[in-house]
mmCIF file of C-alpha atoms in Angstrom:
data_model
loop_
_atom_site.group_PDB
_atom_site.id
_atom_site.type_symbol
_atom_site.label_atom_id
_atom_site.label_comp_id
_atom_site.label_asym_id
_atom_site.label_seq_id
_atom_site.Cartn_x
_atom_site.Cartn_y
_atom_site.Cartn_z
ATOM 1 C CA UNK A 16 0.000 0.000 0.000
ATOM 2 C CA UNK A 17 1.316 3.457 -0.896
ATOM 3 C CA UNK A 18 1.248 6.112 1.903
ATOM 4 C CA UNK A 19 1.036 9.779 0.847
ATOM 5 C CA UNK A 20 3.519 12.271 2.306
ATOM 6 C CA UNK A 21 2.247 14.191 5.401
ATOM 7 C CA UNK A 22 2.074 17.541 3.542
ATOM 8 C CA UNK A 23 -0.111 16.064 0.858
ATOM 9 C CA UNK A 24 -2.580 14.071 3.014
ATOM 10 C CA UNK A 25 -5.061 16.965 3.564
ATOM 11 C CA UNK A 26 -4.701 18.510 0.133
ATOM 12 C CA UNK A 27 -7.702 17.884 -2.126
ATOM 13 C CA UNK A 28 -7.072 15.637 -4.976
ATOM 14 C CA UNK A 29 -6.734 17.524 -8.236
ATOM 15 C CA UNK A 30 -9.609 15.653 -9.758
ATOM 16 C CA UNK A 31 -11.902 16.387 -6.783
ATOM 17 C CA UNK A 32 -11.041 20.132 -6.850
ATOM 18 C CA UNK A 33 -11.726 20.305 -10.509
ATOM 19 C CA UNK A 34 -15.038 18.503 -10.022
ATOM 20 C CA UNK A 35 -16.256 20.870 -7.226
ATOM 21 C CA UNK A 36 -15.120 24.180 -8.804
ATOM 22 C CA UNK A 37 -17.643 25.774 -11.198
ATOM 23 C CA UNK A 38 -16.521 25.660 -14.761
ATOM 24 C CA UNK A 39 -15.084 28.924 -16.158
ATOM 25 C CA UNK A 40 -17.994 29.303 -18.554
ATOM 26 C CA UNK A 41 -20.514 29.159 -15.667
ATOM 27 C CA UNK A 42 -18.556 31.775 -13.632
ATOM 28 C CA UNK A 43 -18.477 34.088 -16.622
ATOM 29 C CA UNK A 44 -22.210 33.528 -17.017
ATOM 30 C CA UNK A 45 -22.941 34.536 -13.408
ATOM 31 C CA UNK A 46 -20.820 37.675 -13.698
ATOM 32 C CA UNK A 47 -22.537 38.636 -16.915
ATOM 33 C CA UNK A 48 -25.986 38.130 -15.332
ATOM 34 C CA UNK A 49 -25.061 40.395 -12.426
ATOM 35 C CA UNK A 50 -23.865 43.109 -14.804
ATOM 36 C CA UNK A 51 -27.053 42.862 -16.850
ATOM 37 C CA UNK A 52 -29.159 43.103 -13.657
ATOM 38 C CA UNK A 53 -27.184 46.156 -12.514
ATOM 39 C CA UNK A 54 -27.583 47.833 -15.894
ATOM 40 C CA UNK A 55 -31.300 47.047 -15.962
ATOM 41 C CA UNK A 56 -31.730 48.493 -12.458
ATOM 42 C CA UNK A 57 -29.881 51.656 -13.465
ATOM 43 C CA UNK A 58 -32.047 52.026 -16.580
ATOM 44 C CA UNK A 59 -35.268 51.662 -14.578
ATOM 45 C CA UNK A 60 -33.968 54.077 -11.914
ATOM 46 C CA UNK A 61 -32.718 56.717 -14.330
ATOM 47 C CA UNK A 62 -36.101 58.390 -15.126
ATOM 48 C CA UNK A 63 -36.875 58.787 -11.424
ATOM 49 C CA UNK A 64 -33.435 60.245 -10.745
ATOM 50 C CA UNK A 65 -33.778 62.681 -13.635
ATOM 51 C CA UNK A 66 -37.236 63.845 -12.532
ATOM 52 C CA UNK A 67 -36.218 64.109 -8.876
ATOM 53 C CA UNK A 68 -33.055 65.971 -9.723
ATOM 54 C CA UNK A 69 -34.861 68.348 -12.081
ATOM 55 C CA UNK A 70 -37.703 69.215 -9.708
ATOM 56 C CA UNK A 71 -35.868 68.943 -6.361
ATOM 57 C CA UNK A 72 -32.143 69.600 -6.725
ATOM 58 C CA UNK A 73 -31.946 71.820 -9.790
ATOM 59 C CA UNK A 74 -34.088 74.596 -8.189
ATOM 60 C CA UNK A 75 -31.866 74.484 -5.108
ATOM 61 C CA UNK A 76 -28.734 74.890 -7.192
ATOM 62 C CA UNK A 77 -30.399 77.596 -9.285
ATOM 63 C CA UNK A 78 -31.395 79.464 -6.110
ATOM 64 C CA UNK A 79 -27.822 79.467 -4.861
ATOM 65 C CA UNK A 80 -26.693 81.014 -8.163
ATOM 66 C CA UNK A 81 -29.567 83.510 -8.124
ATOM 67 C CA UNK A 82 -28.513 84.712 -4.671
ATOM 68 C CA UNK A 83 -25.432 86.263 -6.299
ATOM 69 C CA UNK A 84 -27.295 87.877 -9.191
ATOM 70 C CA UNK A 85 -29.595 90.835 -9.818
ATOM 71 C CA UNK A 86 -32.562 89.870 -11.965
ATOM 72 C CA UNK A 87 -36.224 90.555 -12.589
ATOM 73 C CA UNK A 88 -36.684 87.029 -14.032
ATOM 74 C CA UNK A 89 -37.274 88.600 -17.495
ATOM 75 C CA UNK A 90 -34.041 90.354 -18.472
ATOM 76 C CA UNK A 91 -30.688 88.559 -18.416
ATOM 77 C CA UNK A 92 -29.345 88.241 -14.881
ATOM 78 C CA UNK A 93 -26.412 90.377 -13.750
ATOM 79 C CA UNK A 94 -23.700 88.949 -11.500
ATOM 80 C CA UNK A 95 -23.385 91.175 -8.395
ATOM 81 C CA UNK A 96 -21.287 89.038 -6.060
ATOM 82 C CA UNK A 97 -22.252 89.418 -2.415
ATOM 83 C CA UNK A 98 -24.206 92.656 -2.922
ATOM 84 C CA UNK A 99 -27.512 90.891 -2.179
ATOM 85 C CA UNK A 100 -26.189 89.604 1.140
ATOM 86 C CA UNK A 101 -24.779 93.072 1.977
ATOM 87 C CA UNK A 102 -28.179 94.656 1.312
ATOM 88 C CA UNK A 103 -29.862 91.963 3.367
ATOM 89 C CA UNK A 104 -27.638 92.407 6.417
ATOM 90 C CA UNK A 105 -28.078 96.186 6.187
ATOM 91 C CA UNK A 106 -31.852 95.804 6.536
ATOM 92 C CA UNK A 107 -32.778 96.792 10.128
ATOM 93 C CA UNK A 108 -35.859 94.558 9.951
ATOM 94 C CA UNK A 109 -33.799 91.351 9.616
ATOM 95 C CA UNK A 110 -32.916 90.989 13.354
ATOM 96 C CA UNK A 111 -36.535 91.648 14.276
ATOM 97 C CA UNK A 112 -37.773 89.019 11.822
ATOM 98 C CA UNK A 113 -35.194 86.505 13.058
ATOM 99 C CA UNK A 114 -36.168 87.037 16.704
ATOM 100 C CA UNK A 115 -39.866 86.856 15.863
ATOM 101 C CA UNK A 116 -39.334 83.578 14.000
ATOM 102 C CA UNK A 117 -37.337 82.206 16.918
ATOM 103 C CA UNK A 118 -40.024 83.330 19.391
ATOM 104 C CA UNK A 119 -42.724 81.686 17.284
ATOM 105 C CA UNK A 120 -40.692 78.449 17.194
ATOM 106 C CA UNK A 121 -40.219 78.421 20.966
ATOM 107 C CA UNK A 122 -43.915 79.016 21.606
ATOM 108 C CA UNK A 123 -44.874 76.403 19.006
ATOM 109 C CA UNK A 124 -42.724 73.786 20.695
ATOM 110 C CA UNK A 125 -43.940 74.746 24.170
ATOM 111 C CA UNK A 126 -47.611 74.575 23.150
ATOM 112 C CA UNK A 127 -47.725 72.468 20.024
ATOM 113 C CA UNK A 128 -45.598 69.526 21.209
ATOM 114 C CA UNK A 129 -47.318 68.428 24.450
ATOM 115 C CA UNK A 130 -50.934 69.097 23.436
ATOM 116 C CA UNK A 131 -51.117 66.536 20.572
ATOM 117 C CA UNK A 132 -49.318 63.965 22.729
ATOM 118 C CA UNK A 133 -51.721 64.552 25.619
ATOM 119 C CA UNK A 134 -54.736 64.336 23.303
ATOM 120 C CA UNK A 135 -53.435 61.089 21.784
ATOM 121 C CA UNK A 136 -52.941 59.495 25.217
ATOM 122 C CA UNK A 137 -56.425 60.565 26.328
ATOM 123 C CA UNK A 138 -58.040 59.274 23.115
ATOM 124 C CA UNK A 139 -56.212 55.958 23.418
ATOM 125 C CA UNK A 140 -57.622 55.560 26.934
ATOM 126 C CA UNK A 141 -61.221 56.012 25.747
ATOM 127 C CA UNK A 142 -63.327 52.891 25.975
ATOM 128 C CA UNK A 143 -66.107 54.337 23.791
ATOM 129 C CA UNK A 144 -66.170 57.119 21.210
ATOM 130 C CA UNK A 145 -62.542 56.707 20.199
ATOM 131 C CA UNK A 146 -63.323 56.800 16.487
ATOM 132 C CA UNK A 147 -65.382 59.979 16.831
ATOM 133 C CA UNK A 148 -62.573 61.570 18.839
ATOM 134 C CA UNK A 149 -60.075 60.679 16.091
ATOM 135 C CA UNK A 150 -62.282 62.240 13.417
ATOM 136 C CA UNK A 151 -62.843 65.413 15.422
ATOM 137 C CA UNK A 152 -59.146 65.758 16.217
ATOM 138 C CA UNK A 153 -58.187 65.470 12.541
ATOM 139 C CA UNK A 154 -61.001 67.681 11.243
ATOM 140 C CA UNK A 155 -58.987 70.971 11.464
ATOM 141 C CA UNK A 156 -56.353 69.495 9.154
ATOM 142 C CA UNK A 157 -58.790 69.114 6.245
ATOM 143 C CA UNK A 158 -59.838 72.760 6.490
ATOM 144 C CA UNK A 159 -57.833 74.838 3.972
ATOM 145 C CA UNK A 160 -55.155 76.819 5.823
ATOM 146 C CA UNK A 161 -56.317 80.205 4.592
ATOM 147 C CA UNK A 162 -59.918 79.425 5.570
ATOM 148 C CA UNK A 163 -58.931 78.329 9.064
ATOM 149 C CA UNK A 164 -56.750 81.404 9.539
ATOM 150 C CA UNK A 165 -59.546 83.732 8.436
ATOM 151 C CA UNK A 166 -61.926 81.852 10.736
ATOM 152 C CA UNK A 167 -59.628 82.391 13.701
ATOM 153 C CA UNK A 168 -59.191 86.013 12.725
ATOM 154 C CA UNK A 169 -62.916 86.397 13.298
ATOM 155 C CA UNK A 170 -62.683 84.514 16.587
ATOM 156 C CA UNK A 171 -59.975 86.920 17.782
ATOM 157 C CA UNK A 172 -62.174 89.962 17.250
ATOM 158 C CA UNK A 173 -60.993 92.495 19.848
ATOM 159 C CA UNK A 174 -64.514 93.534 20.839
ATOM 160 C CA UNK A 175 -66.758 91.868 23.351
ATOM 161 C CA UNK A 176 -68.543 90.098 20.491
ATOM 162 C CA UNK A 177 -65.466 88.090 19.560
ATOM 163 C CA UNK A 178 -65.771 84.364 20.215
ATOM 164 C CA UNK A 179 -62.614 84.131 22.321
ATOM 165 C CA UNK A 180 -63.376 87.283 24.263
ATOM 166 C CA UNK A 181 -66.966 86.112 24.836
ATOM 167 C CA UNK A 182 -65.698 82.864 26.363
ATOM 168 C CA UNK A 183 -63.150 84.678 28.511
ATOM 169 C CA UNK A 184 -65.856 87.141 29.561
ATOM 170 C CA UNK A 185 -67.688 84.265 31.265
ATOM 171 C CA UNK A 186 -64.830 84.058 33.785
ATOM 172 C CA UNK A 187 -64.363 87.810 34.030
ATOM 173 C CA UNK A 188 -61.370 88.195 31.682
ATOM 174 C CA UNK A 189 -61.106 90.667 28.846
ATOM 175 C CA UNK A 190 -61.903 91.764 26.318
ATOM 176 C CA UNK A 191 -58.341 91.432 25.035
ATOM 177 C CA UNK A 192 -56.871 92.949 21.830
ATOM 178 C CA UNK A 193 -55.476 89.652 20.544
ATOM 179 C CA UNK A 194 -54.153 90.593 17.125
ATOM 180 C CA UNK A 195 -53.820 94.299 17.857
ATOM 181 C CA UNK A 196 -51.402 93.894 20.768
ATOM 182 C CA UNK A 197 -47.656 93.370 20.102
ATOM 183 C CA UNK A 198 -47.506 91.075 23.135
ATOM 184 C CA UNK A 199 -50.547 88.927 22.284
ATOM 185 C CA UNK A 200 -50.292 88.788 18.496
ATOM 186 C CA UNK A 201 -47.575 86.128 18.326
ATOM 187 C CA UNK A 202 -49.198 83.784 20.921
ATOM 188 C CA UNK A 203 -52.428 84.134 18.940
ATOM 189 C CA UNK A 204 -50.662 82.944 15.793
ATOM 190 C CA UNK A 205 -49.189 80.007 17.703
ATOM 191 C CA UNK A 206 -52.669 78.987 18.900
ATOM 192 C CA UNK A 207 -53.930 78.976 15.317
ATOM 193 C CA UNK A 208 -50.940 77.022 14.022
ATOM 194 C CA UNK A 209 -51.281 74.456 16.816
ATOM 195 C CA UNK A 210 -55.001 74.041 16.150
ATOM 196 C CA UNK A 211 -54.393 73.575 12.440
ATOM 197 C CA UNK A 212 -51.587 71.039 12.657
ATOM 198 C CA UNK A 213 -52.287 69.058 15.818
ATOM 199 C CA UNK A 214 -54.548 66.519 14.100
ATOM 200 C CA UNK A 215 -51.757 64.969 12.055
ATOM 201 C CA UNK A 216 -49.500 64.606 15.098
ATOM 202 C CA UNK A 217 -52.360 63.062 17.100
ATOM 203 C CA UNK A 218 -52.943 60.391 14.465
ATOM 204 C CA UNK A 219 -49.228 59.574 14.315
ATOM 205 C CA UNK A 220 -49.062 59.275 18.099
ATOM 206 C CA UNK A 221 -52.177 57.063 18.107
ATOM 207 C CA UNK A 222 -50.634 54.791 15.484
ATOM 208 C CA UNK A 223 -47.504 54.493 17.610
ATOM 209 C CA UNK A 224 -49.548 53.861 20.757
ATOM 210 C CA UNK A 225 -51.351 50.977 19.056
ATOM 211 C CA UNK A 226 -47.998 49.199 18.868
ATOM 212 C CA UNK A 227 -47.401 49.309 22.624
ATOM 213 C CA UNK A 228 -48.046 45.813 24.074
ATOM 214 C CA UNK A 229 -51.069 45.808 26.358
ATOM 215 C CA UNK A 230 -49.250 43.368 28.652
ATOM 216 C CA UNK A 231 -46.965 46.184 29.762
ATOM 217 C CA UNK A 232 -49.920 48.309 30.862
ATOM 218 C CA UNK A 233 -51.500 45.317 32.603
ATOM 219 C CA UNK A 234 -48.257 44.567 34.420
ATOM 220 C CA UNK A 235 -47.978 48.222 35.459
ATOM 221 C CA UNK A 236 -51.552 48.169 36.772
ATOM 222 C CA UNK A 237 -50.837 44.996 38.760
ATOM 223 C CA UNK A 238 -47.838 46.762 40.269
ATOM 224 C CA UNK A 239 -50.125 49.597 41.361
ATOM 225 C CA UNK A 240 -48.860 52.197 38.891
ATOM 226 C CA UNK A 241 -50.962 55.319 38.540
ATOM 227 C CA UNK A 242 -52.041 56.765 35.208
ATOM 228 C CA UNK A 243 -49.151 59.239 35.188
ATOM 229 C CA UNK A 244 -46.660 56.472 36.059
ATOM 230 C CA UNK A 245 -47.982 54.302 33.214
ATOM 231 C CA UNK A 246 -47.613 57.227 30.829
ATOM 232 C CA UNK A 247 -44.130 58.076 32.088
ATOM 233 C CA UNK A 248 -42.629 54.591 32.297
ATOM 234 C CA UNK A 249 -44.526 52.746 29.534
ATOM 235 C CA UNK A 250 -45.974 55.174 26.992
ATOM 236 C CA UNK A 251 -43.276 57.835 26.682
ATOM 237 C CA UNK A 252 -40.336 55.402 26.299
ATOM 238 C CA UNK A 253 -42.246 53.595 23.554
ATOM 239 C CA UNK A 254 -42.988 56.863 21.755
ATOM 240 C CA UNK A 255 -39.482 58.288 22.078
ATOM 241 C CA UNK A 256 -38.530 57.744 18.432
ATOM 242 C CA UNK A 257 -41.796 59.185 17.124
ATOM 243 C CA UNK A 258 -41.559 62.177 19.443
ATOM 244 C CA UNK A 259 -38.036 62.972 18.257
ATOM 245 C CA UNK A 260 -39.037 62.815 14.579
ATOM 246 C CA UNK A 261 -42.135 64.966 15.077
ATOM 247 C CA UNK A 262 -40.105 67.429 17.126
ATOM 248 C CA UNK A 263 -37.640 67.883 14.272
ATOM 249 C CA UNK A 264 -40.460 68.338 11.750
ATOM 250 C CA UNK A 265 -42.119 70.850 14.049
ATOM 251 C CA UNK A 266 -38.907 72.861 14.406
ATOM 252 C CA UNK A 267 -38.488 72.993 10.624
ATOM 253 C CA UNK A 268 -42.131 73.937 10.101
ATOM 254 C CA UNK A 269 -42.052 76.633 12.782
ATOM 255 C CA UNK A 270 -38.974 78.271 11.292
ATOM 256 C CA UNK A 271 -40.839 78.476 7.968
ATOM 257 C CA UNK A 272 -44.073 79.976 9.300
ATOM 258 C CA UNK A 273 -45.786 82.196 6.734
ATOM 259 C CA UNK A 274 -49.549 81.744 6.323
ATOM 260 C CA UNK A 275 -50.617 82.829 9.807
ATOM 261 C CA UNK A 276 -48.647 86.129 9.966
ATOM 262 C CA UNK A 277 -49.372 86.909 6.319
ATOM 263 C CA UNK A 278 -53.134 86.462 6.496
ATOM 264 C CA UNK A 279 -53.889 87.443 10.081
ATOM 265 C CA UNK A 280 -51.555 90.339 10.877
ATOM 266 C CA UNK A 281 -49.417 91.070 7.789
ATOM 267 C CA UNK A 282 -46.451 91.347 10.132
ATOM 268 C CA UNK A 283 -48.073 93.804 12.539
ATOM 269 C CA UNK A 284 -48.669 95.327 14.904
ATOM 270 C CA UNK A 285 -45.402 97.291 14.944
ATOM 271 C CA UNK A 286 -43.582 94.436 13.129
ATOM 272 C CA UNK A 287 -44.276 92.143 16.088
ATOM 273 C CA UNK A 288 -45.132 89.202 13.808
ATOM 274 C CA UNK A 289 -42.774 89.770 10.874
ATOM 275 C CA UNK A 290 -41.071 86.451 10.135
ATOM 276 C CA UNK A 291 -38.263 85.393 7.818
ATOM 277 C CA UNK A 292 -40.594 83.931 5.197
ATOM 278 C CA UNK A 293 -42.737 87.063 5.277
ATOM 279 C CA UNK A 294 -39.607 89.107 4.550
ATOM 280 C CA UNK A 295 -38.765 86.790 1.642
ATOM 281 C CA UNK A 296 -42.259 87.285 0.256
ATOM 282 C CA UNK A 297 -42.009 91.069 0.546
ATOM 283 C CA UNK A 298 -38.585 91.207 -1.114
ATOM 284 C CA UNK A 299 -39.694 89.008 -4.007
ATOM 285 C CA UNK A 300 -43.289 89.965 -4.739
ATOM 286 C CA UNK A 301 -43.686 93.460 -3.280
ATOM 287 C CA UNK A 302 -40.262 94.976 -4.006
ATOM 288 C CA UNK A 303 -39.330 92.771 -7.004
ATOM 289 C CA UNK A 304 -35.861 92.177 -5.536
ATOM 290 C CA UNK A 305 -35.522 88.488 -6.294
ATOM 291 C CA UNK A 306 -31.793 88.416 -5.620
ATOM 292 C CA UNK A 307 -32.111 89.558 -2.005
ATOM 293 C CA UNK A 308 -35.136 87.310 -1.510
ATOM 294 C CA UNK A 309 -33.139 84.333 -2.771
ATOM 295 C CA UNK A 310 -30.162 85.271 -0.604
ATOM 296 C CA UNK A 311 -32.409 85.241 2.460
ATOM 297 C CA UNK A 312 -33.870 81.902 1.347
ATOM 298 C CA UNK A 313 -30.387 80.423 1.042
ATOM 299 C CA UNK A 314 -29.497 81.662 4.517
ATOM 300 C CA UNK A 315 -32.685 80.153 5.945
ATOM 301 C CA UNK A 316 -31.970 76.841 4.193
ATOM 302 C CA UNK A 317 -28.446 76.851 5.639
ATOM 303 C CA UNK A 318 -29.809 77.456 9.138
ATOM 304 C CA UNK A 319 -32.291 74.596 8.730
ATOM 305 C CA UNK A 320 -29.531 72.241 7.582
ATOM 306 C CA UNK A 321 -27.322 73.158 10.545
ATOM 307 C CA UNK A 322 -30.188 72.885 13.041
ATOM 308 C CA UNK A 323 -31.236 69.502 11.628
ATOM 309 C CA UNK A 324 -27.678 68.160 11.674
ATOM 310 C CA UNK A 325 -27.097 69.282 15.272
ATOM 311 C CA UNK A 326 -30.470 67.903 16.332
ATOM 312 C CA UNK A 327 -29.820 64.502 14.748
ATOM 313 C CA UNK A 328 -26.322 64.398 16.256
ATOM 314 C CA UNK A 329 -27.557 65.272 19.748
ATOM 315 C CA UNK A 330 -30.561 62.929 19.709
ATOM 316 C CA UNK A 331 -28.838 59.975 18.035
ATOM 317 C CA UNK A 332 -28.218 58.184 21.314
ATOM 318 C CA UNK A 333 -31.688 59.035 22.679
ATOM 319 C CA UNK A 334 -33.506 57.523 19.722
ATOM 320 C CA UNK A 335 -31.599 54.236 19.882
ATOM 321 C CA UNK A 336 -31.319 53.744 23.649
#
């Protein structure tokens, strides 16, 4: 009997290796199939990329270029360098608009974040009438924004006949000059914005609450947890990811507020409700200065990008823990 050398005992026999390895023609066939699949995927994806790039990214790039030009959108544009930004920073109304926008955002988060969450928790606890409560909570969203703003403008009538003042008069308050007072005008706009947009947030919270296992609530009840303790230790941790996403969307939306100050107060009284987007509108469509309007839009977009990046960086660990 012939014994193979030790170094060759574990080596596969040449005939076995050749039998198990795929033939070269089959390997070339697999590689060719992958390339054809990749090309086919790229061909199917190309129309979507072209449309998305044309309607989403090309306007952004065009806006950046327009911020350094002087144009009336009819005559050929003139390159002016940073003159649009110089004119913008020389406008004394810009700091006021920035502070007003920031104040609106703070009030929107203070009022608009907890109210939809509270309403969603209360609706989820209803044993009867939950569907009706969902419909009523979402009803303001289907009202056109301009209609709802004009409706609230009537409610905020400064006289005793105003709806809000009539209700406050029942408890001996008022009448108050809601939209005519520099101190009350911005909170009034926040109330309208919260009323208009809370329905969507409530439905999102309710959808997230439906995914919370009922066993956790039952276990908390057996342990003697109160309603607040169940909300704090069961509901809120389960909704953490949704809350963080909605908070970011609310920050972005608040920094771009336009409809409420434009329709209800037109920036008044005494520029107390002038916002950044209202300034952009005035520059573009009242003064015809599209270059400065675009420069302000680019600055606002840059601020939103920075705020979003910082927010996502800070809350990364919170959303995954």
